[in-house]
Coordinates of C-alpha atoms in Angstrom, one line a residue:
X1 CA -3.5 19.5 -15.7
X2 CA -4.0 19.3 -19.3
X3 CA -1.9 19.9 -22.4
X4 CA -0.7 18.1 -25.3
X5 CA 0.6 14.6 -25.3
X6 CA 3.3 13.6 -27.8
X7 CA 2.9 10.5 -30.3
X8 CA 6.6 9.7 -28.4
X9 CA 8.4 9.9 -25.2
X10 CA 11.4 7.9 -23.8
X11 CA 9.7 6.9 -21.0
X12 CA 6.1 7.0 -19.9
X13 CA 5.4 6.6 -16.0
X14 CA 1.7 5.4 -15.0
X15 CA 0.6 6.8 -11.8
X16 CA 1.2 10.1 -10.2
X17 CA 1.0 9.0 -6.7
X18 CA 3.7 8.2 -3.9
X19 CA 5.8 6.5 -6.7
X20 CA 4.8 8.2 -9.7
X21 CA 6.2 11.2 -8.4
X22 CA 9.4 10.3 -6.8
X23 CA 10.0 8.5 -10.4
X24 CA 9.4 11.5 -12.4
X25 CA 11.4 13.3 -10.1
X26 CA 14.7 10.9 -11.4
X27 CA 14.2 10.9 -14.9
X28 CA 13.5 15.2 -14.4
X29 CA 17.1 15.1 -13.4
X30 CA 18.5 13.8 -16.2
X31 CA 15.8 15.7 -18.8
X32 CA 14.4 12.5 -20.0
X33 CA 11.6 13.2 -22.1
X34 CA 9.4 11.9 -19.9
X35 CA 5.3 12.0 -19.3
X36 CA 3.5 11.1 -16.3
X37 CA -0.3 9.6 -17.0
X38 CA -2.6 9.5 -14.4
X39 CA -6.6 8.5 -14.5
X40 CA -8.1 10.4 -11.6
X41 CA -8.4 14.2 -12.0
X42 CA -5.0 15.0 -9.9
X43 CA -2.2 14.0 -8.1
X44 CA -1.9 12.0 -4.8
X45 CA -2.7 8.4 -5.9
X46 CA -3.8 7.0 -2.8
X47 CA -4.2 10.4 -0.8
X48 CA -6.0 11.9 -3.2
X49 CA -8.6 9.0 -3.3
X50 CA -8.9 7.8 0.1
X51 CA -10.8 10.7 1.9
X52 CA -12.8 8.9 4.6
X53 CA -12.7 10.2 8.4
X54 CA -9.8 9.3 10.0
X55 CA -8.0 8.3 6.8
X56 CA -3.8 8.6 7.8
X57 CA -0.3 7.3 7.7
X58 CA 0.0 4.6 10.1
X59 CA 4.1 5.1 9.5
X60 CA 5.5 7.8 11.3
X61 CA 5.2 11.0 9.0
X62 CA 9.0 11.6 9.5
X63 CA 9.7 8.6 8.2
X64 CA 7.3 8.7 5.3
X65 CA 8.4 11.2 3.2
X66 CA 11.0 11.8 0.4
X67 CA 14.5 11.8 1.7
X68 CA 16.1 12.6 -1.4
X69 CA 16.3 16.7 -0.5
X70 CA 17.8 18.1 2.4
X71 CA 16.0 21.6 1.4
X72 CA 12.7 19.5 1.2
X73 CA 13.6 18.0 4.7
X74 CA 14.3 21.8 6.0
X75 CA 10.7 23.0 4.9
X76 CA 8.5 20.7 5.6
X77 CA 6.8 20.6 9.2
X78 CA 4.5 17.5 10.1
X79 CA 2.0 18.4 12.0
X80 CA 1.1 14.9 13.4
X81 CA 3.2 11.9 14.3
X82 CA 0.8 9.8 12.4
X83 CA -0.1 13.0 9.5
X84 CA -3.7 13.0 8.1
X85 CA -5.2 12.2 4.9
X86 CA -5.6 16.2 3.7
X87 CA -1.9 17.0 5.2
X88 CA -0.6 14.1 3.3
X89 CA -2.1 15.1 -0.1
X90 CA -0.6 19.1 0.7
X91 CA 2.6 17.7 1.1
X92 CA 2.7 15.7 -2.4
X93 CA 1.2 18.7 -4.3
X94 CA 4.2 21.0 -2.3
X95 CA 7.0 18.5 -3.4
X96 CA 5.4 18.6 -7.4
X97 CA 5.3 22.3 -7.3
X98 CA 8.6 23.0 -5.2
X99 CA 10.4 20.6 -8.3
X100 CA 8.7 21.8 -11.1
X101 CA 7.1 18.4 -11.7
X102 CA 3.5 19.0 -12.8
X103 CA 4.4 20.4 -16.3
X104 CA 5.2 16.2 -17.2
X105 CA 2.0 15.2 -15.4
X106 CA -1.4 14.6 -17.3
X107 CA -4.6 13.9 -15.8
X108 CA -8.3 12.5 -16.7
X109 CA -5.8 9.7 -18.6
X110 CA -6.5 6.1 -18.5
X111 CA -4.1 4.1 -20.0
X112 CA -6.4 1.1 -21.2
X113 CA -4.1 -0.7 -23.3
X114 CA 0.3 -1.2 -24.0
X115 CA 1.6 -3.5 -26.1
X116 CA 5.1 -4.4 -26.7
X117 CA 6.0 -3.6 -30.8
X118 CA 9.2 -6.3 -31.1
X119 CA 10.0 -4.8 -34.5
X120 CA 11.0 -1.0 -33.0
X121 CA 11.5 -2.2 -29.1
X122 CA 8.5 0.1 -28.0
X123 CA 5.9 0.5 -26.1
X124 CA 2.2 1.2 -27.7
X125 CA 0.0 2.8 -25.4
X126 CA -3.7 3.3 -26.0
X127 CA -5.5 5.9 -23.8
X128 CA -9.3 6.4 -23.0
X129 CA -10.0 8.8 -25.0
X130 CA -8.6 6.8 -27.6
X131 CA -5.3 8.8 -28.1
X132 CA -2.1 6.0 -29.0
X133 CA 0.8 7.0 -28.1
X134 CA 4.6 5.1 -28.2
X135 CA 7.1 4.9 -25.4
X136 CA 11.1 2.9 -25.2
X137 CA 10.4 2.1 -21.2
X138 CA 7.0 1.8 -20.0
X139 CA 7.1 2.1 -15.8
X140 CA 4.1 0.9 -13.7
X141 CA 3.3 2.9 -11.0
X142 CA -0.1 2.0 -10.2
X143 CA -0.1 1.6 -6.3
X144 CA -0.6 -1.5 -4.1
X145 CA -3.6 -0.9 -3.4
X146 CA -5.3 1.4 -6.0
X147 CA -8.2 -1.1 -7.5
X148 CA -11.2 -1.1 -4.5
X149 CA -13.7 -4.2 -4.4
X150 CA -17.4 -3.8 -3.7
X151 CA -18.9 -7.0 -2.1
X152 CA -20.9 -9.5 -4.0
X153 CA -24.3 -8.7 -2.9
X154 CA -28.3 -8.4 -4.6
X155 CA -29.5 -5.4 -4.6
X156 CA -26.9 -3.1 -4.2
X157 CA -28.1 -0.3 -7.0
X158 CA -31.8 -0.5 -5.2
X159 CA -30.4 1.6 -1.9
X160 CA -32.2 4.8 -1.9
X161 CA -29.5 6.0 0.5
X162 CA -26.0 7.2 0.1
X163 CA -23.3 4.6 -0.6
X164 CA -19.6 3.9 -1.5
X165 CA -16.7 2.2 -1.4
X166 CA -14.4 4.3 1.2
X167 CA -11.3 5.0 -1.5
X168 CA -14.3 6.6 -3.2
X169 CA -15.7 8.3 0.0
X170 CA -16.8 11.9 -1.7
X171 CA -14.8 14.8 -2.3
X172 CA -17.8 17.1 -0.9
X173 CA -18.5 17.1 3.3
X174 CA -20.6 14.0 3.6
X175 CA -23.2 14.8 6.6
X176 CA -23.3 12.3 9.0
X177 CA -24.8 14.1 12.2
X178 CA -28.2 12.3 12.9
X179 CA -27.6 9.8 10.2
X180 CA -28.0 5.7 10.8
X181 CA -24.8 4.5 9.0
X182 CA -23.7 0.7 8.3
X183 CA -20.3 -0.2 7.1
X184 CA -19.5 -3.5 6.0
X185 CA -16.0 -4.2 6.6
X186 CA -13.7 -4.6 9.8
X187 CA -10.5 -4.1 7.8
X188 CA -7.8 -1.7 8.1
X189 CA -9.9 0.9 6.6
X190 CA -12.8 0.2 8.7
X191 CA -11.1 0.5 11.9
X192 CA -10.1 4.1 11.0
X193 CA -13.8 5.2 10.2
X194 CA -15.5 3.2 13.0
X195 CA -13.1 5.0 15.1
X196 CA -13.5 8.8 13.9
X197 CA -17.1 8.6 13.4
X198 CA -18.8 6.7 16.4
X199 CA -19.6 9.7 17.7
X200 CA -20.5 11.7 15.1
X201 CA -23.6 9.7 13.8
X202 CA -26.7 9.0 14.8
X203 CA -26.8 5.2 14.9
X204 CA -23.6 3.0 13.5
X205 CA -23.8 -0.8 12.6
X206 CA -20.9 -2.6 12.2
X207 CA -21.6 -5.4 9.8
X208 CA -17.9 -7.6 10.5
X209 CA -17.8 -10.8 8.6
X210 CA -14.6 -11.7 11.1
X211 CA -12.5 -9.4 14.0
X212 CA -8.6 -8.0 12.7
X213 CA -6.4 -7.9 15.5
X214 CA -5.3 -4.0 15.9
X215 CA -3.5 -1.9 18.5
X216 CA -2.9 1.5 19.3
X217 CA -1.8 4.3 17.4
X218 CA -1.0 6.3 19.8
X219 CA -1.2 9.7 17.9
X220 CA 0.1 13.4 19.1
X221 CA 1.0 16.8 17.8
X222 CA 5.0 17.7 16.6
X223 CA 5.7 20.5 17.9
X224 CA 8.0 23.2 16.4
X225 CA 10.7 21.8 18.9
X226 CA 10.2 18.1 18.0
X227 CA 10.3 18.9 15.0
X228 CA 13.5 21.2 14.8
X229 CA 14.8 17.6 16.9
X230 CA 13.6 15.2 14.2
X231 CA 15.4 18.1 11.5
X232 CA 18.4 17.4 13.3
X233 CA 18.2 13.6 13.4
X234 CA 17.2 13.0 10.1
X235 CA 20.7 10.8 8.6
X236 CA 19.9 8.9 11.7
X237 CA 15.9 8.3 11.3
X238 CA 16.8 7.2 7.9
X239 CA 19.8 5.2 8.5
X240 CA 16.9 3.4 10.7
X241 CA 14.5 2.6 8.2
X242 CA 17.3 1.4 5.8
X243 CA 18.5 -1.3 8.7
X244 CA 15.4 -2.9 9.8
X245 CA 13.4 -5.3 8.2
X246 CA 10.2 -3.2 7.5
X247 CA 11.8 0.3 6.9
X248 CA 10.6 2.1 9.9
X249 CA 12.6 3.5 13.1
X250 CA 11.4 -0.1 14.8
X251 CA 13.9 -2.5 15.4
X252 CA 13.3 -6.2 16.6
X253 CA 14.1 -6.8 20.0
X254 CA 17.5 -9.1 19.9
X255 CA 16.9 -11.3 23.1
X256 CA 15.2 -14.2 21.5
X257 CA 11.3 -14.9 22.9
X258 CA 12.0 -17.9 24.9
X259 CA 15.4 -16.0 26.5
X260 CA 13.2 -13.4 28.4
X261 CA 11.1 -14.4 31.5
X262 CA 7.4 -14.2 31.4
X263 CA 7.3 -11.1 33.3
X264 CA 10.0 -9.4 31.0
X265 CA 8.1 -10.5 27.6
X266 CA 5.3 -9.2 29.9
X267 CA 7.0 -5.9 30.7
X268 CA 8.0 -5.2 26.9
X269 CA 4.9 -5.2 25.6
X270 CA 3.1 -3.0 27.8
X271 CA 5.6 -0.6 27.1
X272 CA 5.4 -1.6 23.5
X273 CA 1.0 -1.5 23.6
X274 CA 1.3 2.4 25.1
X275 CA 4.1 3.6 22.6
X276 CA 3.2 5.1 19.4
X277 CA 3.2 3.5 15.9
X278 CA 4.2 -0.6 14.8
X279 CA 6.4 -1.0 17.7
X280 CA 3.8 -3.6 19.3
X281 CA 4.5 -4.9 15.8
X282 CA 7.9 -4.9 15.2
X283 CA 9.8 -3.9 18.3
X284 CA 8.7 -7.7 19.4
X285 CA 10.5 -10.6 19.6
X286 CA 10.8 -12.2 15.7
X287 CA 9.3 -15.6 17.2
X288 CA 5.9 -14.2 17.2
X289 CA 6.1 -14.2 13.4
X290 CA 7.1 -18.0 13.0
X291 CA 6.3 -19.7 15.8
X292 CA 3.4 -20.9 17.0
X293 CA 3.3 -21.3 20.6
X294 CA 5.0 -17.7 20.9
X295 CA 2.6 -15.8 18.4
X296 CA -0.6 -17.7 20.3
X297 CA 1.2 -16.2 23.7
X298 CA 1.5 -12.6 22.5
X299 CA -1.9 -12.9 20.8
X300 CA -3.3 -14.0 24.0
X301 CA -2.1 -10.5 25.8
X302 CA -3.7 -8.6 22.9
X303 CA -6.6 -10.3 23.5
X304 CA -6.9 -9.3 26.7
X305 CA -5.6 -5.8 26.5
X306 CA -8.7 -5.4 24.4
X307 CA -11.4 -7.4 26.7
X308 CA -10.1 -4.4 28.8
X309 CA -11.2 -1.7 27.0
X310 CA -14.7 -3.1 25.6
X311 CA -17.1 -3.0 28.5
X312 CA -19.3 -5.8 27.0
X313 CA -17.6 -9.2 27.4
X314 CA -19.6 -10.6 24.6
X315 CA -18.6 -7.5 22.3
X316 CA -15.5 -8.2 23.3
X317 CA -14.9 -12.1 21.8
X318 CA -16.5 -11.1 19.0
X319 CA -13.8 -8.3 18.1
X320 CA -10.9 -10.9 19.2
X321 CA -9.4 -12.6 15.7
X322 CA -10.1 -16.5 16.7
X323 CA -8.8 -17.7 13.3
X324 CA -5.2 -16.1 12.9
X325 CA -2.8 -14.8 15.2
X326 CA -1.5 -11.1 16.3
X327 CA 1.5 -9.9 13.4
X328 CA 0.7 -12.6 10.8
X329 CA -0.9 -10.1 8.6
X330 CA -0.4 -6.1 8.5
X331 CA -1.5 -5.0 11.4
X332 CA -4.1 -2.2 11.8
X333 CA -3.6 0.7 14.2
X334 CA -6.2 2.3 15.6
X335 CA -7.5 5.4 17.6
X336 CA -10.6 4.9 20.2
X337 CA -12.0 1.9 17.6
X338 CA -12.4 -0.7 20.9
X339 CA -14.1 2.2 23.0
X340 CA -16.4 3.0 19.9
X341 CA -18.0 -0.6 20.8
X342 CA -19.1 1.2 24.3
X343 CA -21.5 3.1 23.1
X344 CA -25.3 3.3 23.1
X345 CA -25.6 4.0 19.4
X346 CA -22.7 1.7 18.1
X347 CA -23.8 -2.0 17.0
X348 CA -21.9 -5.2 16.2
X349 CA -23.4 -7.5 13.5
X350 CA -21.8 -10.8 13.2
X351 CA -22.6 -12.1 9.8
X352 CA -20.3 -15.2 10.0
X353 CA -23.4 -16.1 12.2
X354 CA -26.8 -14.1 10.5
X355 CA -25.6 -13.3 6.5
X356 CA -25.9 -10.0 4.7
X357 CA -28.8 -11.5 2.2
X358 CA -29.5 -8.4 0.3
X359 CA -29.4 -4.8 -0.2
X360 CA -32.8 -3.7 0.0
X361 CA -34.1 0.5 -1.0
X362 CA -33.6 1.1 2.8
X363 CA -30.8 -0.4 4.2
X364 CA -29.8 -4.1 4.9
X365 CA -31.5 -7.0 5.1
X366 CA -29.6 -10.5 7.2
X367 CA -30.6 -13.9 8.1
X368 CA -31.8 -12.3 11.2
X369 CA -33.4 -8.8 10.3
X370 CA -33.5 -6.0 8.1
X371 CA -31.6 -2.6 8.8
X372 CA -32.8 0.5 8.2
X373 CA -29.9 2.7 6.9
X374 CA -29.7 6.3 5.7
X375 CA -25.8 5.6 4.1
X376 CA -24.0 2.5 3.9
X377 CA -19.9 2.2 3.5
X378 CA -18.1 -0.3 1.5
X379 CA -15.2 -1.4 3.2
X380 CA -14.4 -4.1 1.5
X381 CA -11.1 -4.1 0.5
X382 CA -9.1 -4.2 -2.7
X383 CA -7.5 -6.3 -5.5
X384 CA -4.4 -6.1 -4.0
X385 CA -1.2 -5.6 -5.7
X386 CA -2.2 -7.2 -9.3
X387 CA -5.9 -5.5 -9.2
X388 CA -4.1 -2.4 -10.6
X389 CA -1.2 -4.3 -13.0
X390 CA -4.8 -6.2 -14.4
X391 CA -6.5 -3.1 -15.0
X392 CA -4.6 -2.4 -17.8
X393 CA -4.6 -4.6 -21.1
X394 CA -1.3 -5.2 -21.4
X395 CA 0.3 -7.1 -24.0
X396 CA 3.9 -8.5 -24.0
X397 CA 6.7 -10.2 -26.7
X398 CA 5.1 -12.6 -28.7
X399 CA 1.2 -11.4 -28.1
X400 CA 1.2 -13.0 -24.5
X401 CA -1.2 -11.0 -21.8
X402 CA 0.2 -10.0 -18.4
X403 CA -3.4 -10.7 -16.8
X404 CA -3.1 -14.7 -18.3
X405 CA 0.7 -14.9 -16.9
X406 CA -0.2 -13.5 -13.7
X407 CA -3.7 -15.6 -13.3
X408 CA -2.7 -18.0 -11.2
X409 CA -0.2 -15.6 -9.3
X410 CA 2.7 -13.7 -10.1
X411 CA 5.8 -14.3 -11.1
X412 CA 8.9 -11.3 -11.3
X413 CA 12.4 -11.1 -11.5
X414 CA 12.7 -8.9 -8.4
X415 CA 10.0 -7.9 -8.3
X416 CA 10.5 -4.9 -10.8
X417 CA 10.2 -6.7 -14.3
X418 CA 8.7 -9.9 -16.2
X419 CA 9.9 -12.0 -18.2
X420 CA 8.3 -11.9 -22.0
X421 CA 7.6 -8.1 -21.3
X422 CA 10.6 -6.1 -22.2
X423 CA 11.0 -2.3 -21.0
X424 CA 8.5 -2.4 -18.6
X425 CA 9.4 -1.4 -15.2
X426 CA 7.4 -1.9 -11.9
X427 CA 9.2 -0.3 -8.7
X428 CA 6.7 -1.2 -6.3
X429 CA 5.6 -4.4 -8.4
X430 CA 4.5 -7.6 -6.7
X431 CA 7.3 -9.9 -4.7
X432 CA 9.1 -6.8 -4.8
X433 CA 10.4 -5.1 -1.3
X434 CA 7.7 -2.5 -1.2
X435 CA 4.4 -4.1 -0.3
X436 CA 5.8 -5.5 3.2
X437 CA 7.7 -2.1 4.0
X438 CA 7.3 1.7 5.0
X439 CA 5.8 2.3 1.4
X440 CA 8.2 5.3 0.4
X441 CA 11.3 3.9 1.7
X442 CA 10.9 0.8 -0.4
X443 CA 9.5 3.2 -3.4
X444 CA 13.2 5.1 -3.2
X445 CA 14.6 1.5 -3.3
X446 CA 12.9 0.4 -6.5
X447 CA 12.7 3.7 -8.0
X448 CA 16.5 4.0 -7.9
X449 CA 17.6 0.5 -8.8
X450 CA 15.1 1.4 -12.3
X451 CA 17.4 4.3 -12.8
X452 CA 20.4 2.5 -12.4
X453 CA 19.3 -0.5 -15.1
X454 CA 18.1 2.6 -17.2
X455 CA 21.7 4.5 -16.7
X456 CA 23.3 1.2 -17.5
X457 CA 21.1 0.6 -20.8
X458 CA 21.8 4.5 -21.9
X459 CA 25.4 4.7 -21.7
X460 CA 25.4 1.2 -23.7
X461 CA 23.1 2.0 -26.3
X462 CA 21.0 -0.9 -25.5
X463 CA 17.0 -0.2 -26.6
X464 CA 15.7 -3.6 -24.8
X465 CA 15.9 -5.4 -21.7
X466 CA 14.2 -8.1 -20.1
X467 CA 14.3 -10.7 -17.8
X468 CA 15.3 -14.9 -19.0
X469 CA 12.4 -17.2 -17.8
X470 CA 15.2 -18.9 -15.2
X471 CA 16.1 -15.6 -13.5
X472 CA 12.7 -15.1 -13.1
X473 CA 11.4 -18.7 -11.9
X474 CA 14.4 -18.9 -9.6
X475 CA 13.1 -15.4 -7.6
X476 CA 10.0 -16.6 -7.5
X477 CA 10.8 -19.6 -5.9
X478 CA 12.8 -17.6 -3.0
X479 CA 9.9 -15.5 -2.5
X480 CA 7.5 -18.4 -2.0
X481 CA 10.5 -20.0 0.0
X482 CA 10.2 -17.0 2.2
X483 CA 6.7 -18.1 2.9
X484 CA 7.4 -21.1 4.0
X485 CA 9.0 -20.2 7.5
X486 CA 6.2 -17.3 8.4
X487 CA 2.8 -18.0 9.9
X488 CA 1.3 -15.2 7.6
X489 CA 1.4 -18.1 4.8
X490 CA -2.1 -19.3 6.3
X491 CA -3.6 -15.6 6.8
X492 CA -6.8 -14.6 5.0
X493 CA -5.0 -11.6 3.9
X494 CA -3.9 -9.5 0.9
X495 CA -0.2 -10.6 2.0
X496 CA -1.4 -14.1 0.4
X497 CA -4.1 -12.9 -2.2
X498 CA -7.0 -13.5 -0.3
X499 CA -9.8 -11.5 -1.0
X500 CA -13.6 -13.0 -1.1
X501 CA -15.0 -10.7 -3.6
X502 CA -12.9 -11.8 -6.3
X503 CA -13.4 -15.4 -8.1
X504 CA -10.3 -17.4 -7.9
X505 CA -8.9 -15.1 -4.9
X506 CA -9.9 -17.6 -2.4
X507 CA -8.9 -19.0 1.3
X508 CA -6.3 -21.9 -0.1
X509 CA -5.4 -20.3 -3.3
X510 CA -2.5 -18.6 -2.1
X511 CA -0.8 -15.7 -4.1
X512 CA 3.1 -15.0 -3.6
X513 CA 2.8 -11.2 -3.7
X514 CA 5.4 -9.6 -1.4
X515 CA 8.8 -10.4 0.0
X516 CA 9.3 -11.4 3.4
X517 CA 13.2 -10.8 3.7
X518 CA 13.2 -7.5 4.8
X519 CA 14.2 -4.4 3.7
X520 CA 18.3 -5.0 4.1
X521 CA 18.3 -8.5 2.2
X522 CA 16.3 -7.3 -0.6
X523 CA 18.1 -4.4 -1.0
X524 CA 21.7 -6.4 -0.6
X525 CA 19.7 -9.3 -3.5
X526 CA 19.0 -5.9 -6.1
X527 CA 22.2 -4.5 -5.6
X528 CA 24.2 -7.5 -6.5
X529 CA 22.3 -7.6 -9.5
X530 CA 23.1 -4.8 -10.6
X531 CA 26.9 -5.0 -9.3
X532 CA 26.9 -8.3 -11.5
X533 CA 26.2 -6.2 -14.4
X534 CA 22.5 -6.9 -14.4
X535 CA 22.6 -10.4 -14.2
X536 CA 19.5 -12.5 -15.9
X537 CA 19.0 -9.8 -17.8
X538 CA 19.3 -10.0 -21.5
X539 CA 20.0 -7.0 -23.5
X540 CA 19.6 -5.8 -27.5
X541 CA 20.7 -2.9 -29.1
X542 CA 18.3 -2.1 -32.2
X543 CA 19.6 1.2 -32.9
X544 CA 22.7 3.5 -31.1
X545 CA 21.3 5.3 -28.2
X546 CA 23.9 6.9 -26.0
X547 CA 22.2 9.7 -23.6
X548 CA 18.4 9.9 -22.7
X549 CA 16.3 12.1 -25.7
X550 CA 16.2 15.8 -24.5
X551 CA 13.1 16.5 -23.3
X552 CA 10.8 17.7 -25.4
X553 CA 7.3 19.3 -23.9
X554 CA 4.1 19.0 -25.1

């Protein structure tokens, strides 16, 4: 959408995705005069990027959307337990339209630069197309994983083919019937493609620097019935996700690993393996998440469920993780991706053992051989949780740059704000709840406790809050704490900051990103917060501000 943008609003949210949204939605409600900035041509954030075959929630749909509205609830039929990259995107542009929302929204807007003006207590924004505008509250909501990374290899612009990073994958049908395809990449992403595609291509190689561990998705229909059920059961599905650790209907068994037999651990996760969703996840017993002899145990049956399903035994070890266990990183779910491995025209390349040396005008060359490829597909990952945060220029109290705070790894005061950066908001910000949850159940979370500091600052007439360096230092240090007791502390995973393609993002460098208390203890550690007054938070009134400005559109 286009239109005019003011010189000022009250608050400016970056992002129209998941988050963006539900946070416009809020400050709608109270007519803030508020603006939405987005850089891609529409809404969606990461559904309207990610268009790749088989792209989809790997949270149960019912448990992914809004739960704010009860006539939202009513309306809207999933069509999948596990809904689809194109259903996903419908539903986001039917919740903007049903609540009016896309009159705040403007698109084709890059916010390239904000800095902090001490002298007003506002927010100076600097846009692409060089347009400056001033905000009171700046909120970040730029998505977890929003910045892709392309591998670090010679020769990528000589490929005479088709190529691109999958959260680019194009708009326009991409043909793939006949077509010798590579992907590079067997990450979450990856497994989806491989998965969808196999049979739809002529030849597919699979260029896997290492194996992920993955299960089942286990997708179906909803039928009208299920779905009137799931209507009907909504308080309780929700009620669910607010009581278990990662905010999904999946509760930790309570027997502890070493209580149940063999053959009952045995039992559970069959049952567990054929069931739909993270239940082989999180329905398990919570040793296989910190200790070792239990997680090596589990991982072993995974290993073998899927020596079961590849019909090559020397496929098989090569798509078996041999360097971290089942669960210690987020776990991918997949549909047919082990069977894809059975076909005649699907390949395995391991290059831990023959190296990717170049890009060459027709395809790939290795150690071992060149590969002759009509399109080749970046799966490569992304700048996780900063990437996006780093993206922007942004410039704090006293001149100092997020990106130089943040270099080393990040540190928040729950997640949601940083010290020597006052106004600015992150709901789904790093070592906040979000990252290690059901995405929009932790969004609600952080979205509403914003609101609430915002409520509080408005019926005060307080223009300025932020964060005292000891508040800040001392959540840190309980979210690397946190780290301490789970095996996911050693994964090469985007849990810890690991990702190859970026310098200083390095195995051994770890990176405290998310919280690994679970959904309930966060929530109880943001709530007492803000019961407490918003405690280590320091306010200033520069000027008397009672109510939020009237909105005023552009």
């Amino acid at each position: 959408m286009t239109g005019e943008i003011k010189s000022h609003y009250e608050v400016v949210v970056v992002g129209a995705g998941v988050s963006g949204i539900y946070q416009i939605k809020r400050l709608a409600d109270l007519d803030v005069d508020a603006l939405v900035l987005d850089a891609a041509p529409d809404l969606g954030g990461t559904w309207y990027w990610n268009r790749y075959p088989g792209a989809r929630f790997d949270s149960e749909s019912y448990t992914y959307g809004y739960s704010f509205s009860k006539e939202l609830l009513n309306e809207w039929h999933w069509q999948e337990r596990f809904s689809s990259q194109p259903e996903n995107l419908r539903y986001l542009n039917y919740v903007v339209d049903k609540f009016d929302l896309r009159k705040y929204m403007r698109f084709n807007r890059k916010v390239e630069a904000a800095a902090f003006d001490e002298g007003c207590h506002l927010w100076r924004l600097r846009l692409d197309d060089g347009r400056e505008l001033n905000c009171r509250f700046l909120i970040l909501a730029v998505g977890l994983l929003s910045v892709p990374t392309l591998p670090r290899l010679e020769g990528m612009e000589t490929f005479k083919g088709r190529s691109f990073h999958t959260f680019y994958w194009p708009h326009e049908p991409v043909e793939l019937s006949g077509k010798k395809v590579g992907i590079i990449g067997t990450g979450a992403t990856a497994i989806q493609v491989i998965g969808e595609i196999a049979d739809k291509v002529g030849e597919l190689t699979v260029f896997q620097r290492r194996p992920n561990w993955s299960a089942p998705l286990n997708n179906s229909p909803i039928s009208d019935e299920e779905m009137a059920d799931i209507r009907s059961r909504y308080d309780e599905i929700f009620a669910a996700c607010r009581r278990t650790p990662g905010g999904f209907e999946h509760e930790p068994d309570r027997r502890g690993f070493y209580e149940a037999t063999r053959e009952e651990r045995i039992a559970l996760w069959d049952k567990l393996y054929d069931e739909p969703g993270f239940g082989i996840w999180l329905s398990n017993f919570r040793e296989i998440f910190t200790d070792e002899a239990a997680n090596a145990e589990f991982s072993a049956y995974i290993a073998d469920r899927i020596r079961r399903r590849v019909k090559d035994p020397a496929t098989a070890e090569k798509l078996i993780p041999k360097d971290h266990g089942f669960g210690v990183q987020r776990v991918p779910l997949e549909t047919n991706y082990f069977e894809a491995y059975n076909r005649d025209n699907v390949h395995l390349v391991d290059i831990g053992e023959m190296p990717i040396l170049r890009v060459t005008e027709t395809g790939l060359r290795t150690s071992a051989r060149d590969y002759d490829l009509d399109i080749i597909i970046y799966s490569t990952g992304f700048d996780a949780i900063t990437g996006a945060f780093d993206a922007i220029d942004i410039t704090g109290a006293a001149g100092v740059k997020l990106a130089d705070e943040w270099r080393e790894g990040p540190s928040t005061f729950l997640g949601m704000m940083a010290h020597g950066f006052p106004n600015l908001l992150m709901p789904t910000g790093p070592q906040s709840g979000s990252a290690s949850t059901n995405f929009p159940r932790g969004i609600e979370n952080g979205v509403g406790w914003c609101m609430g500091l915002l409520g509080h600052m408005w019926d005060r007439g307080y223009t300025r809050a932020e964060p005292t360096a000891e508040a800040q230092a001392r959540w840190t240090a309980h979210v690397t704490k946190m780290y301490a007791i789970m095996l996911m502390r050693k994964a090469k995973s985007w849990f810890t900051g690991y990702n190859s393609n970026i310098p200083g993002h390095e195995h051994g460098k770890t990176r405290y990103l998310v919280y690994n208390g679970g959904t309930p203890k966060y929530v109880a550690a943001i709530t007492e917060v803000a019961d407490k007054g918003y405690e280590g938070i320091v306010f200033d009134a520069q000027q008397h501000l009672t109510k939020p400005a009237v909105r005023k559109l552009g």
